[in-house]
Each structure stands twice: as structure tokens, then as C-alpha cells.
N, CA, C and O of each residue as an XYZ file, in Angstrom:
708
protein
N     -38.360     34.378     25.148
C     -38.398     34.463     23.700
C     -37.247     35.330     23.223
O     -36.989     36.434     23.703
N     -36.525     34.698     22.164
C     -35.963     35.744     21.429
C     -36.145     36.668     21.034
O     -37.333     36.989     21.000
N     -34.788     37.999     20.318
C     -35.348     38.920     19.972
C     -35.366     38.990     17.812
O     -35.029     39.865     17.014
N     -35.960     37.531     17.644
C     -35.536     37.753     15.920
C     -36.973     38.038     15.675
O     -37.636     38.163     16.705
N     -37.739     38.195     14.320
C     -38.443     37.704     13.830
C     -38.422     36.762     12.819
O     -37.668     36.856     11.850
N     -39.399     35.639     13.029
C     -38.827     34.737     12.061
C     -40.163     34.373     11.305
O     -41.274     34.348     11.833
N     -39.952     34.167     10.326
C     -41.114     34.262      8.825
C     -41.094     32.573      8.489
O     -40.196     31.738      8.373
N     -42.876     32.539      8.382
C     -43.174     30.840      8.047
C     -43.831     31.407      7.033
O     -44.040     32.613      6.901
N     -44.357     30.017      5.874
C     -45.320     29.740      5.204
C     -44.792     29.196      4.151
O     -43.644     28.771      4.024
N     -45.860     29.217      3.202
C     -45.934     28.247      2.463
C     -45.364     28.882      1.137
O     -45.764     30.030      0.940
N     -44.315     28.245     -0.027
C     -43.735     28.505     -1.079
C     -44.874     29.847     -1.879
O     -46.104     29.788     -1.879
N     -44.321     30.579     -2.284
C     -45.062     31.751     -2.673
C     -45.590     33.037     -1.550
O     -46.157     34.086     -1.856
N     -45.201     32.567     -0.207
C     -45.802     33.369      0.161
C     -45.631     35.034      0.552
O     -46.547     35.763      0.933
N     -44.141     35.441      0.340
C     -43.309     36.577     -0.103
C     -42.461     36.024      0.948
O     -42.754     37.043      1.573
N     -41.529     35.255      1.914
C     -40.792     35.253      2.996
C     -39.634     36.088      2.729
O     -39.269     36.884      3.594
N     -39.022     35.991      1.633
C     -37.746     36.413      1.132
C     -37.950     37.640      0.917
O     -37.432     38.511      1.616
N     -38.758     37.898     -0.112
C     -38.903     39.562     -0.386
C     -39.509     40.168      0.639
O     -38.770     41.152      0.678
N     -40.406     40.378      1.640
C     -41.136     40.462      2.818
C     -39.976     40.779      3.767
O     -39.838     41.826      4.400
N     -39.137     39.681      3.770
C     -37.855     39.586      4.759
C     -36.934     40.597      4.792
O     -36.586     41.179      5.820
N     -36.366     40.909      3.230
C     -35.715     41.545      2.666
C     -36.172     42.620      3.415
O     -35.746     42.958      4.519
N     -37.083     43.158      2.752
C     -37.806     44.859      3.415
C     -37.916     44.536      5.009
O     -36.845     44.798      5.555
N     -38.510     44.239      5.554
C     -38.355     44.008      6.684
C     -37.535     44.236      7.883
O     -37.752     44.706      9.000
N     -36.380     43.673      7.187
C     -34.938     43.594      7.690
C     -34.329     44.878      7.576
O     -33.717     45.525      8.426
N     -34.601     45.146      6.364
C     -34.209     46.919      5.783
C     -34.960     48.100      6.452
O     -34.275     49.098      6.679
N     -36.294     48.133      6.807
C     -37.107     48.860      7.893
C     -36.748     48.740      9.409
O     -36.952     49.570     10.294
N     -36.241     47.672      9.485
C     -35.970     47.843     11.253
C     -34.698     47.715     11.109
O     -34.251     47.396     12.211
N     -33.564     47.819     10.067
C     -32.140     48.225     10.401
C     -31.690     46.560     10.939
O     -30.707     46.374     11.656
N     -32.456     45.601     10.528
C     -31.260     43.873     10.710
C     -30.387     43.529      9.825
O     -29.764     44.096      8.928
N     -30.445     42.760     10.139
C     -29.850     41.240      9.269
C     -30.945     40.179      8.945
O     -31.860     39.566      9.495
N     -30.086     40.365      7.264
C     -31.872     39.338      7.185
C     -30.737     38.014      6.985
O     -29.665     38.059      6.381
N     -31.331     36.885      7.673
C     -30.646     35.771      7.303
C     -31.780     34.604      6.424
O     -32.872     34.623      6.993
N     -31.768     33.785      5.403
C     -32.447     33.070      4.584
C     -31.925     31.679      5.066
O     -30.781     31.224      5.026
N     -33.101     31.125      5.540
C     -32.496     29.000      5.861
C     -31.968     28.451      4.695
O     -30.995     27.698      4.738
N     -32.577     28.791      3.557
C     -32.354     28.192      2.314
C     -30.998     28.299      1.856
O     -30.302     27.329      1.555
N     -30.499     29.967      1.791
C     -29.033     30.513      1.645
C     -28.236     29.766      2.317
O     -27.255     29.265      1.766
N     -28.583     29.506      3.953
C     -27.741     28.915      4.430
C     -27.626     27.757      4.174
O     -26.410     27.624      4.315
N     -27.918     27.014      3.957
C     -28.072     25.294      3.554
C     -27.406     25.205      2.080
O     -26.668     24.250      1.834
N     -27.665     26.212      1.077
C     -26.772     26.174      0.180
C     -25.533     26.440      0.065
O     -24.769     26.039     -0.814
N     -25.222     27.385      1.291
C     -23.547     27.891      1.330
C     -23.210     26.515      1.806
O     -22.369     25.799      1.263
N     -23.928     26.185      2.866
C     -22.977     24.674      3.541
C     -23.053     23.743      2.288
O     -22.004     23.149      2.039
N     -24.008     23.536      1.537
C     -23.347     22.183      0.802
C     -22.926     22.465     -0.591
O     -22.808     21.559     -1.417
N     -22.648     23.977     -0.918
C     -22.013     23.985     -2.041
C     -22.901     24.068     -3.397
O     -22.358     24.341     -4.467
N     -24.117     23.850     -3.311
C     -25.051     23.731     -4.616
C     -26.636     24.415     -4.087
O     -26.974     24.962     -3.037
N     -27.336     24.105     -5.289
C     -28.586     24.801     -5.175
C     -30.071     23.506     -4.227
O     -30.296     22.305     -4.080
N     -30.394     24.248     -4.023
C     -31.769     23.092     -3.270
C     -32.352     22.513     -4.430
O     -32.135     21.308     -4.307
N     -32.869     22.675     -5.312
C     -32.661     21.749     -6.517
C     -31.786     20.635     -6.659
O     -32.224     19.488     -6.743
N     -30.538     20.918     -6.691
C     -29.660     20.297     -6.835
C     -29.331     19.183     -5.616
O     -28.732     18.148     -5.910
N     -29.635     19.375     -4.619
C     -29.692     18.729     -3.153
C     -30.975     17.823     -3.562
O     -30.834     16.605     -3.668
N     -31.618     18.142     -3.679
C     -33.071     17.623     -3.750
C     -32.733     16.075     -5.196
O     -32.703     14.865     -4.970
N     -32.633     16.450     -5.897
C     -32.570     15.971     -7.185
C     -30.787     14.881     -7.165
O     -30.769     13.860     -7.851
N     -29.538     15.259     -6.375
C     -28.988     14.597     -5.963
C     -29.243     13.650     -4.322
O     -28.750     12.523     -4.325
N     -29.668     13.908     -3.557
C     -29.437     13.636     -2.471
C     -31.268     13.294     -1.896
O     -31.385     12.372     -1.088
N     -32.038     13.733     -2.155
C     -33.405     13.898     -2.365
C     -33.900     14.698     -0.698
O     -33.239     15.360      0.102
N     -35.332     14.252     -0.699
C     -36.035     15.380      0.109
C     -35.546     14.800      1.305
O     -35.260     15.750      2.033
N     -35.311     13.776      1.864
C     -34.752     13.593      3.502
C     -33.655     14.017      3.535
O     -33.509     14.461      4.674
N     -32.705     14.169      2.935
C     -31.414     14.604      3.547
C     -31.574     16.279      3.266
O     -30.743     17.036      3.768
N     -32.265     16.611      2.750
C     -32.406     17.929      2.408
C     -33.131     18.558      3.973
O     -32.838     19.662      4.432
N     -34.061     17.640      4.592
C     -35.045     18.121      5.650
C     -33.595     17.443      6.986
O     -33.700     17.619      8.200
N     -32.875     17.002      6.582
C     -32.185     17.120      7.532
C     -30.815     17.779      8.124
O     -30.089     17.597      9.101
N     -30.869     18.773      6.826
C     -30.135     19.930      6.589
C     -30.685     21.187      7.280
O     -30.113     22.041      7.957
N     -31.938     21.048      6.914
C     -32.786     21.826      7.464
C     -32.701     21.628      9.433
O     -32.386     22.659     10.027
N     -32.853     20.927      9.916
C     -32.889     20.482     11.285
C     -31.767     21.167     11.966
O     -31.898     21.855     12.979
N     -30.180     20.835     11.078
C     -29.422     21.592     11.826
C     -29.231     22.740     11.327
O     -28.146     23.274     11.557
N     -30.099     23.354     10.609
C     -30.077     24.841     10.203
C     -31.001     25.429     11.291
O     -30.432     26.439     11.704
N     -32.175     25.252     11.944
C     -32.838     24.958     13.192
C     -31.971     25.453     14.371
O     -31.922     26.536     14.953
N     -31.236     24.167     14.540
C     -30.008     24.377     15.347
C     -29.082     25.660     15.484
O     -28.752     26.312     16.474
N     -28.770     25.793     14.085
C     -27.478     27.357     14.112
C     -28.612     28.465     14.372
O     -28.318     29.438     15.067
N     -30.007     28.329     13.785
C     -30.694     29.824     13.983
C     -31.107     30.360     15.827
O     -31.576     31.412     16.260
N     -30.675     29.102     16.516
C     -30.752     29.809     17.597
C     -29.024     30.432     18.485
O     -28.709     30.664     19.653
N     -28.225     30.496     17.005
C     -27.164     31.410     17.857
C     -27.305     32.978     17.148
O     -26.558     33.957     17.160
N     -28.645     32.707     16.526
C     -28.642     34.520     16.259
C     -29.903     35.037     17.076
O     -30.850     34.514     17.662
N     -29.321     36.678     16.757
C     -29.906     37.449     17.473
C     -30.384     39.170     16.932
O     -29.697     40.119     16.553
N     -31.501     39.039     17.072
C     -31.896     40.467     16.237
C     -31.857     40.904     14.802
O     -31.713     42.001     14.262
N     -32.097     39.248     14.209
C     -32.263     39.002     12.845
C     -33.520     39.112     12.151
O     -34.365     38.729     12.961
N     -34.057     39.421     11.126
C     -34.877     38.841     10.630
C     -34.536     37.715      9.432
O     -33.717     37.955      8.544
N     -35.149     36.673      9.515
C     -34.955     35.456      9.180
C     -36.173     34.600      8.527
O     -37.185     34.443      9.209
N     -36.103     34.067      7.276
C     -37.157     33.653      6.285
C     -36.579     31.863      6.272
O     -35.457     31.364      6.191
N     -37.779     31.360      6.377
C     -37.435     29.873      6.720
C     -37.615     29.608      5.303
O     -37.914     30.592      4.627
N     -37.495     28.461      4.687
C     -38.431     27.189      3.647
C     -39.550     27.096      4.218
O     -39.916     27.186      5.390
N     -40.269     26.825      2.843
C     -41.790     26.862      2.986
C     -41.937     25.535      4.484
O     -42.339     25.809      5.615
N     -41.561     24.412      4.086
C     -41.230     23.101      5.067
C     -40.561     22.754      6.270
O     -40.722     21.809      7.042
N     -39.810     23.674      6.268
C     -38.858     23.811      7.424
C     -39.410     23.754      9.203
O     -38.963     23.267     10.241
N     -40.825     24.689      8.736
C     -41.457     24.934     10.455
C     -42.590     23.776     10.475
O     -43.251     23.743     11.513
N     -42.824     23.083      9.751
C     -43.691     21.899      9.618
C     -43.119     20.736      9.929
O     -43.047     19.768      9.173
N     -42.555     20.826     11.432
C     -41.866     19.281     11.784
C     -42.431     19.333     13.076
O     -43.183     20.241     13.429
N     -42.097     18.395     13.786
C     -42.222     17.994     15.259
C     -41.475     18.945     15.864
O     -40.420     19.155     15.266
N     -41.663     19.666     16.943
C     -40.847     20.172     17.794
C     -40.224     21.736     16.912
O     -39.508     22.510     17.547
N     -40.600     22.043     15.433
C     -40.298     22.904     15.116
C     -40.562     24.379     15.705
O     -39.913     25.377     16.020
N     -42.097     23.865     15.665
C     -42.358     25.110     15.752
C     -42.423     26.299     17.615
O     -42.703     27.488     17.768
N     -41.989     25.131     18.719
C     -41.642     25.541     19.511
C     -40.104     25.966     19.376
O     -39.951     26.957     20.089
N     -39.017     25.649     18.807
C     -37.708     25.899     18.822
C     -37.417     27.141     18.138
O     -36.592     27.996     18.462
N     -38.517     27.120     16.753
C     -38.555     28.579     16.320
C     -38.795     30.050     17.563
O     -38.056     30.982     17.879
N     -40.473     29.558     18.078
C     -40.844     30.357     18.791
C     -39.681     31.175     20.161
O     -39.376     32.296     20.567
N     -39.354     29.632     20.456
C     -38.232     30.559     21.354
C     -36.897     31.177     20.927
O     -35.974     31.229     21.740
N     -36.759     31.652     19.671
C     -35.625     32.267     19.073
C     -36.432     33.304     18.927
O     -35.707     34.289     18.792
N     -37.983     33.728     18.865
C     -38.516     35.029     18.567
C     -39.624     34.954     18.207
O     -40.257     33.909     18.062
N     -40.042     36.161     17.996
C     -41.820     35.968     17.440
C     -41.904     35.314     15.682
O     -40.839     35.591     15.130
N     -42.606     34.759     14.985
C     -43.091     33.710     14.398
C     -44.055     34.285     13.769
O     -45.120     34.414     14.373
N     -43.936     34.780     12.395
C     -44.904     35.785     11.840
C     -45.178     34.328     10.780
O     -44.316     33.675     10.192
N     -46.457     34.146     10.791
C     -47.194     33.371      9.142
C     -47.681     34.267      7.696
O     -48.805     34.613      7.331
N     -46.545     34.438      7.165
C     -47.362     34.752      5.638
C     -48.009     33.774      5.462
O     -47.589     32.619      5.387
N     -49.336     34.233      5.363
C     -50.181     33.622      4.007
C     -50.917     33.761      3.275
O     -50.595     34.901      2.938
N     -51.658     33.548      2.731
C     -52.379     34.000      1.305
C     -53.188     32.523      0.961
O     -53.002     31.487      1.599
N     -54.139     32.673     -0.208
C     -55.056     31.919     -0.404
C     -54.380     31.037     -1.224
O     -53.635     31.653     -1.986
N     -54.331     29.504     -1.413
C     -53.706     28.571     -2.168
C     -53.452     29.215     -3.689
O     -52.436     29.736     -4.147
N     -54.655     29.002     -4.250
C     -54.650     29.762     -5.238
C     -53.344     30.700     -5.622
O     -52.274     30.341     -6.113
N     -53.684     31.718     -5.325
C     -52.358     32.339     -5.584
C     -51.004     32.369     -5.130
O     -50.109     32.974     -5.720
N     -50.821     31.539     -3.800
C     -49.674     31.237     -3.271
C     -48.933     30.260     -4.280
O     -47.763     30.502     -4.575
N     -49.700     28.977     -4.902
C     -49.250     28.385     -6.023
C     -48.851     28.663     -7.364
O     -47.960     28.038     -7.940
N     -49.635     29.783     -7.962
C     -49.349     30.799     -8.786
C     -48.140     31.688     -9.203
O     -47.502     31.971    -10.217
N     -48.178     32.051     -7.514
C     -46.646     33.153     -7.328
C     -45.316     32.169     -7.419
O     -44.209     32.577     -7.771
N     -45.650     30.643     -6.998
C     -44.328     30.159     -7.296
C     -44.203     29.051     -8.157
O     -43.278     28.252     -8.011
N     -45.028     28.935     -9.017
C     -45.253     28.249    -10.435
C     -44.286     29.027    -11.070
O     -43.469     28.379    -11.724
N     -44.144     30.329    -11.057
C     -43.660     31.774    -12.190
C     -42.455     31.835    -11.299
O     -41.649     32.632    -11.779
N     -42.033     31.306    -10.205
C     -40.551     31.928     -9.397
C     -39.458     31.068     -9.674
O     -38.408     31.132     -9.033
N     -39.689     30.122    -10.765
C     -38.390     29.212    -10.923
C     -38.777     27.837    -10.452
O     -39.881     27.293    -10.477
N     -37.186     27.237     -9.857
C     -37.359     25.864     -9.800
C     -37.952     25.659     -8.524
O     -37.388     26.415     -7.733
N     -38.610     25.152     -8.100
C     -39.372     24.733     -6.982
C     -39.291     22.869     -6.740
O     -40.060     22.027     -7.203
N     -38.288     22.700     -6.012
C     -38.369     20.806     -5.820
C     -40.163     20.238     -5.646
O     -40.821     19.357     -6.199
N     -40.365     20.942     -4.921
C     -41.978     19.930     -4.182
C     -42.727     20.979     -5.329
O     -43.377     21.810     -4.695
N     -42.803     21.129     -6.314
C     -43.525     21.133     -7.395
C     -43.031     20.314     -8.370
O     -43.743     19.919     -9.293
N     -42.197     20.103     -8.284
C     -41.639     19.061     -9.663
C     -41.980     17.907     -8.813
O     -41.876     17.476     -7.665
N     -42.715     17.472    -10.672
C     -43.847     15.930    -10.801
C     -44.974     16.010     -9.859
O     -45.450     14.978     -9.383
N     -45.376     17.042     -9.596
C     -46.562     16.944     -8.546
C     -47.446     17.864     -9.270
O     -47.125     19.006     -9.597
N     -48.503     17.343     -9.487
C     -50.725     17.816     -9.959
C     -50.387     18.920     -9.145
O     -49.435     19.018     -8.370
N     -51.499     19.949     -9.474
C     -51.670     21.198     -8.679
C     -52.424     20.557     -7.272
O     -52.037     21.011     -6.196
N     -53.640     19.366     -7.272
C     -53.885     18.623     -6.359
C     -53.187     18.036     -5.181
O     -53.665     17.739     -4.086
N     -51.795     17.912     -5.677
C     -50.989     16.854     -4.889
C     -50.508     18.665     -4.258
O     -50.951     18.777     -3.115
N     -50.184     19.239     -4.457
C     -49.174     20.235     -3.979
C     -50.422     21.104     -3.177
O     -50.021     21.930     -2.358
N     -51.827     20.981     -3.346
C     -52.838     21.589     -2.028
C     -53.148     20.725     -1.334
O     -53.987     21.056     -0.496
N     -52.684     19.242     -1.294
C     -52.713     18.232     -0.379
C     -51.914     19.050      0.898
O     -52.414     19.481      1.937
N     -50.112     19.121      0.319
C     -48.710     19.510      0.993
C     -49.450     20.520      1.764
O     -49.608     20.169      2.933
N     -50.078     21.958      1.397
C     -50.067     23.208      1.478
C     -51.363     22.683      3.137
O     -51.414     23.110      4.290
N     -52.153     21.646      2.403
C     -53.608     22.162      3.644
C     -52.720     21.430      4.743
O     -52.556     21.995      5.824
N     -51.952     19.783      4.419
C     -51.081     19.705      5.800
C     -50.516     20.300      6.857
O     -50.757     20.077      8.043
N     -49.447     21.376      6.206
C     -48.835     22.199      6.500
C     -49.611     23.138      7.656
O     -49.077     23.675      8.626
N     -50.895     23.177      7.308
C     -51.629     24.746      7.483
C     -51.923     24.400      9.441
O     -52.606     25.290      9.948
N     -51.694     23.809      9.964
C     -51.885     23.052     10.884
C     -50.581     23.936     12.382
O     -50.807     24.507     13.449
N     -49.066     23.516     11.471
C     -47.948     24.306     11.721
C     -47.762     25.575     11.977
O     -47.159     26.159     12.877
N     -48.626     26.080     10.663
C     -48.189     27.421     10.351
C     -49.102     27.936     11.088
O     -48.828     29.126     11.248
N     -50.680     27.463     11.974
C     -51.094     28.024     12.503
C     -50.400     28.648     13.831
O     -50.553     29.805     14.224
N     -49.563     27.589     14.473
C     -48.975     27.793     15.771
C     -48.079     28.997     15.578
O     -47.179     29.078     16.415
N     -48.121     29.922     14.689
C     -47.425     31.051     14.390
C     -47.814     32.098     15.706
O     -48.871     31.969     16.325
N     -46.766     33.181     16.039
C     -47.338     34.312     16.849
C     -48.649     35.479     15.920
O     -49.603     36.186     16.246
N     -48.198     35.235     15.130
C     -49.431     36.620     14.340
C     -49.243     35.615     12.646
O     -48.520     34.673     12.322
N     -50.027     36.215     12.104
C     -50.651     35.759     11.030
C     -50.977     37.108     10.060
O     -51.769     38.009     10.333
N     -50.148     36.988      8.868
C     -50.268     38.493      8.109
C     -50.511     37.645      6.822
O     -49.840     36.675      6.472
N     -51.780     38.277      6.064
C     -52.309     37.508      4.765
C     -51.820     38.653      3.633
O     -51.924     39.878      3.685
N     -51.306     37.875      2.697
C     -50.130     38.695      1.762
C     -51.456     38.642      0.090
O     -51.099     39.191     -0.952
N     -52.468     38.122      0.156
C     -53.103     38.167     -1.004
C     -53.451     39.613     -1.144
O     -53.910     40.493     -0.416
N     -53.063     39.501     -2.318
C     -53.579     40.914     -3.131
C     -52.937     42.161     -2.850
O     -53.303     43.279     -3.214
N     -51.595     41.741     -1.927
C     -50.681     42.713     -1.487
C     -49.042     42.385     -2.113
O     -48.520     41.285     -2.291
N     -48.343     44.068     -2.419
C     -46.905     43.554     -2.852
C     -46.170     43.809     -1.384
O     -46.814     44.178     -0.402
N     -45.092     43.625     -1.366
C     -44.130     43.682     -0.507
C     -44.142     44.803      0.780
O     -44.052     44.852      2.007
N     -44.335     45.739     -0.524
C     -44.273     47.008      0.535
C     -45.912     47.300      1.218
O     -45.987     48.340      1.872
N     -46.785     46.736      1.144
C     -47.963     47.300      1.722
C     -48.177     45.992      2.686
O     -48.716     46.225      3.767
N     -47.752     44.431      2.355
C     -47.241     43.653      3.409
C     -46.198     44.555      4.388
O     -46.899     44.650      5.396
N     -45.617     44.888      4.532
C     -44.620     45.641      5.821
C     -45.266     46.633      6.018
O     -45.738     46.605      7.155
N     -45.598     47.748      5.323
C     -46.064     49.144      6.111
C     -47.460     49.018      6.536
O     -48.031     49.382      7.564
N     -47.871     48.402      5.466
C     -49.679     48.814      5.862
C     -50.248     47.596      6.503
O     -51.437     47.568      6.819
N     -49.378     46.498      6.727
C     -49.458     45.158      7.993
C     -50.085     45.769      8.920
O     -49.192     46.591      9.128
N     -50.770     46.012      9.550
C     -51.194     45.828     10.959
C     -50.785     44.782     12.008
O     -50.962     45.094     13.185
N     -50.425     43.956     11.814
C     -50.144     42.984     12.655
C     -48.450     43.419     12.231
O     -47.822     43.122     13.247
N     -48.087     43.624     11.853
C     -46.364     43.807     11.885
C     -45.986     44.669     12.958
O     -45.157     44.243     13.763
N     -46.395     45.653     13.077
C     -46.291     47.115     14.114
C     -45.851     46.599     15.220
O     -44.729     46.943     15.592
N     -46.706     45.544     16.107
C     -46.219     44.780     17.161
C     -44.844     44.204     16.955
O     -43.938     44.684     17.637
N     -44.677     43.620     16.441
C     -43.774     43.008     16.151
C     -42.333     44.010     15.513
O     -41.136     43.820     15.728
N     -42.675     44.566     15.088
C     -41.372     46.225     14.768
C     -40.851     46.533     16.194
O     -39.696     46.428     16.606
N     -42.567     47.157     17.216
C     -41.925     47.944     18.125
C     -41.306     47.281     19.185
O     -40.594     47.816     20.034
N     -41.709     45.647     19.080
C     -41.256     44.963     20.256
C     -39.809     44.758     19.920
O     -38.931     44.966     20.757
N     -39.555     44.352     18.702
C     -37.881     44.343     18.372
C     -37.595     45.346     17.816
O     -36.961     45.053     16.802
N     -37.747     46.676     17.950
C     -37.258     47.987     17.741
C     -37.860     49.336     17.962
O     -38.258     50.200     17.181
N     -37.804     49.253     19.262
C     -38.815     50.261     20.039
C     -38.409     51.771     19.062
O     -39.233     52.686     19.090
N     -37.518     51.887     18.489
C     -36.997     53.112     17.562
C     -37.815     53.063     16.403
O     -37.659     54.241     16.080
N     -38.430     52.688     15.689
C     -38.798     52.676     14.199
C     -40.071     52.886     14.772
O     -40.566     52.293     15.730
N     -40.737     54.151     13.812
C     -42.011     54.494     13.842
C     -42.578     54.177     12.327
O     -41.935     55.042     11.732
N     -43.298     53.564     11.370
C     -43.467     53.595     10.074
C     -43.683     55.064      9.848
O     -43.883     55.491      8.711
């Protein structure tokens, strides 16, 4: 196994901000799949999505897959979709441990109703988008640890995690919270 940690779940579930701190507590590099997929094609995932639509977008994603196993000692925040493929979620695992934010639909949908543009919410019932979410939940189980972000902000997700600690001291035997 690698030495990254790498962050799944589902849209809303803090990956980015979570990541952010994260990355900043154990002294990484936080790298974002999404960032990267936008530097390579020049525009926003919206904009990919809405020009080019959701397959070529998930196959952006694949070789973003690909480049995340030439890093090392990153922390790294996927797309909500990204670890929900065939063969994903072993290719993740062996780049590093595989943390699942999640949180209860409910508010995971909530938090990113209010975060802007979201492709797989546009034209989709709140129904159709807990269809996506319970699919998913299948993936995101094959995670190494599982940290539930309801009713928590950022910072009490990282410090007061319990299940993070493992995962700190194994990729940074130096950091004590």
C-alpha cells in the first residue's frame, strides 16, 4: 500500500475542505482529482459535463486514476464518482489508505445544493440523486475506515475523528494532535 491518504464519498461530503486541513495537519500536499482534470482540459467540470457530457468526463477521470499513482505522501480528495467504477477502488487502495466521508443523505444533499454548480444535480428530483448516492454506497463501502462528517465542521472531522489518528500516525509517525 501506498503512503497517501485518499478521500471518497459522496458530493457534500467535506473531501476538499476535510482534505485541505488534513493535508495542513500532517504537513502534505493536498492534491484535488477535480483540479486536476480541470487544469488538463482548460475549463470547469460544468463546463466538460455540459460540453462534452458525463462519459468523457468519467474518462478523464480514469486517467486521473492513472497519474494518482505517481504520487506519494499526498493527501488527495477524489469526485464524489470517481471511486465508484470497476477496478477503482482496488487501484485507489494500493496508492494508500482510503478514508469514506460520509454523512446521512439528507444532509450530504443539502451541503451541496448551497455549494454551487453541481453537474449530477442538474435536472435531477432529489429522488433521482438518492437513487446515484444509495448506488454508490456499495463502493464507498470498500473504503479502509469510514469517518461520518454529520453534524460535524471540518475541524472536529480531523481532530476529534477517531478513526483519522490511525491513519495520521501511519503516514506521519511525527504529528501528535
Amino acid at each position: 500500500m501506498g503512503d497517501n491518504v485518499v478521500l471518497v464519498g459522496f458530493m457534500g461530503a467535506g473531501k476538499s475542505s476535510v482534505g485541505r486541513l488534513l493535508a495542513r495537519r500532517m504537513g502534505r500536499c493536498f492534491v484535488e482529482t477535480d483540479d486536476m482534470i480541470t487544469a488538463r482540459e482548460g475549463r470547469s467540470i460544468p463546463e466538460i459535463f455540459a460540453e462534452r457530457g458525463e462519459a468523457h468526463f468519467r474518462a478523464l477521470e480514469e486517467e486521473t486514476v492513472r497519474l494518482l499513482a505517481l504520487k506519494s505522501g499526498d493527501v488527495i480528495a477524489t469526485g464524489g464518482g470517481l471511486y465508484c467504477h470497476a477496478g477503482r477502488p482496488e487501484a485507489l487502495r494500493a496508492i494508500g489508505t482510503v478514508v469514506w466521508l460520509t454523512g446521512s443523505f439528507d444532509v450530504l444533499y443539502e451541503r451541496a445544493r448551497r455549494m454551487g454548480e453541481r453537474p449530477m444535480l442538474a435536472g435531477r428530483t432529489r429522488d433521482e440523486v438518492a437513487g446515484i448516492y444509495h448506488a454508490r454506497e456499495a463502493y464507498y463501502r470498500q473504503a479502509d475506515l469510514t469517518v461520518d462528517t454529520t453534524g460535524r465542521n471540518t475541524d472536529q472531522v480531523v481532530l476529534s475523528g477517531p478513526k483519522f489518528m490511525p491513519v495520521i500516525r501511519q503516514n506521519d509517525s511525527g504529528f501528535i494532535p
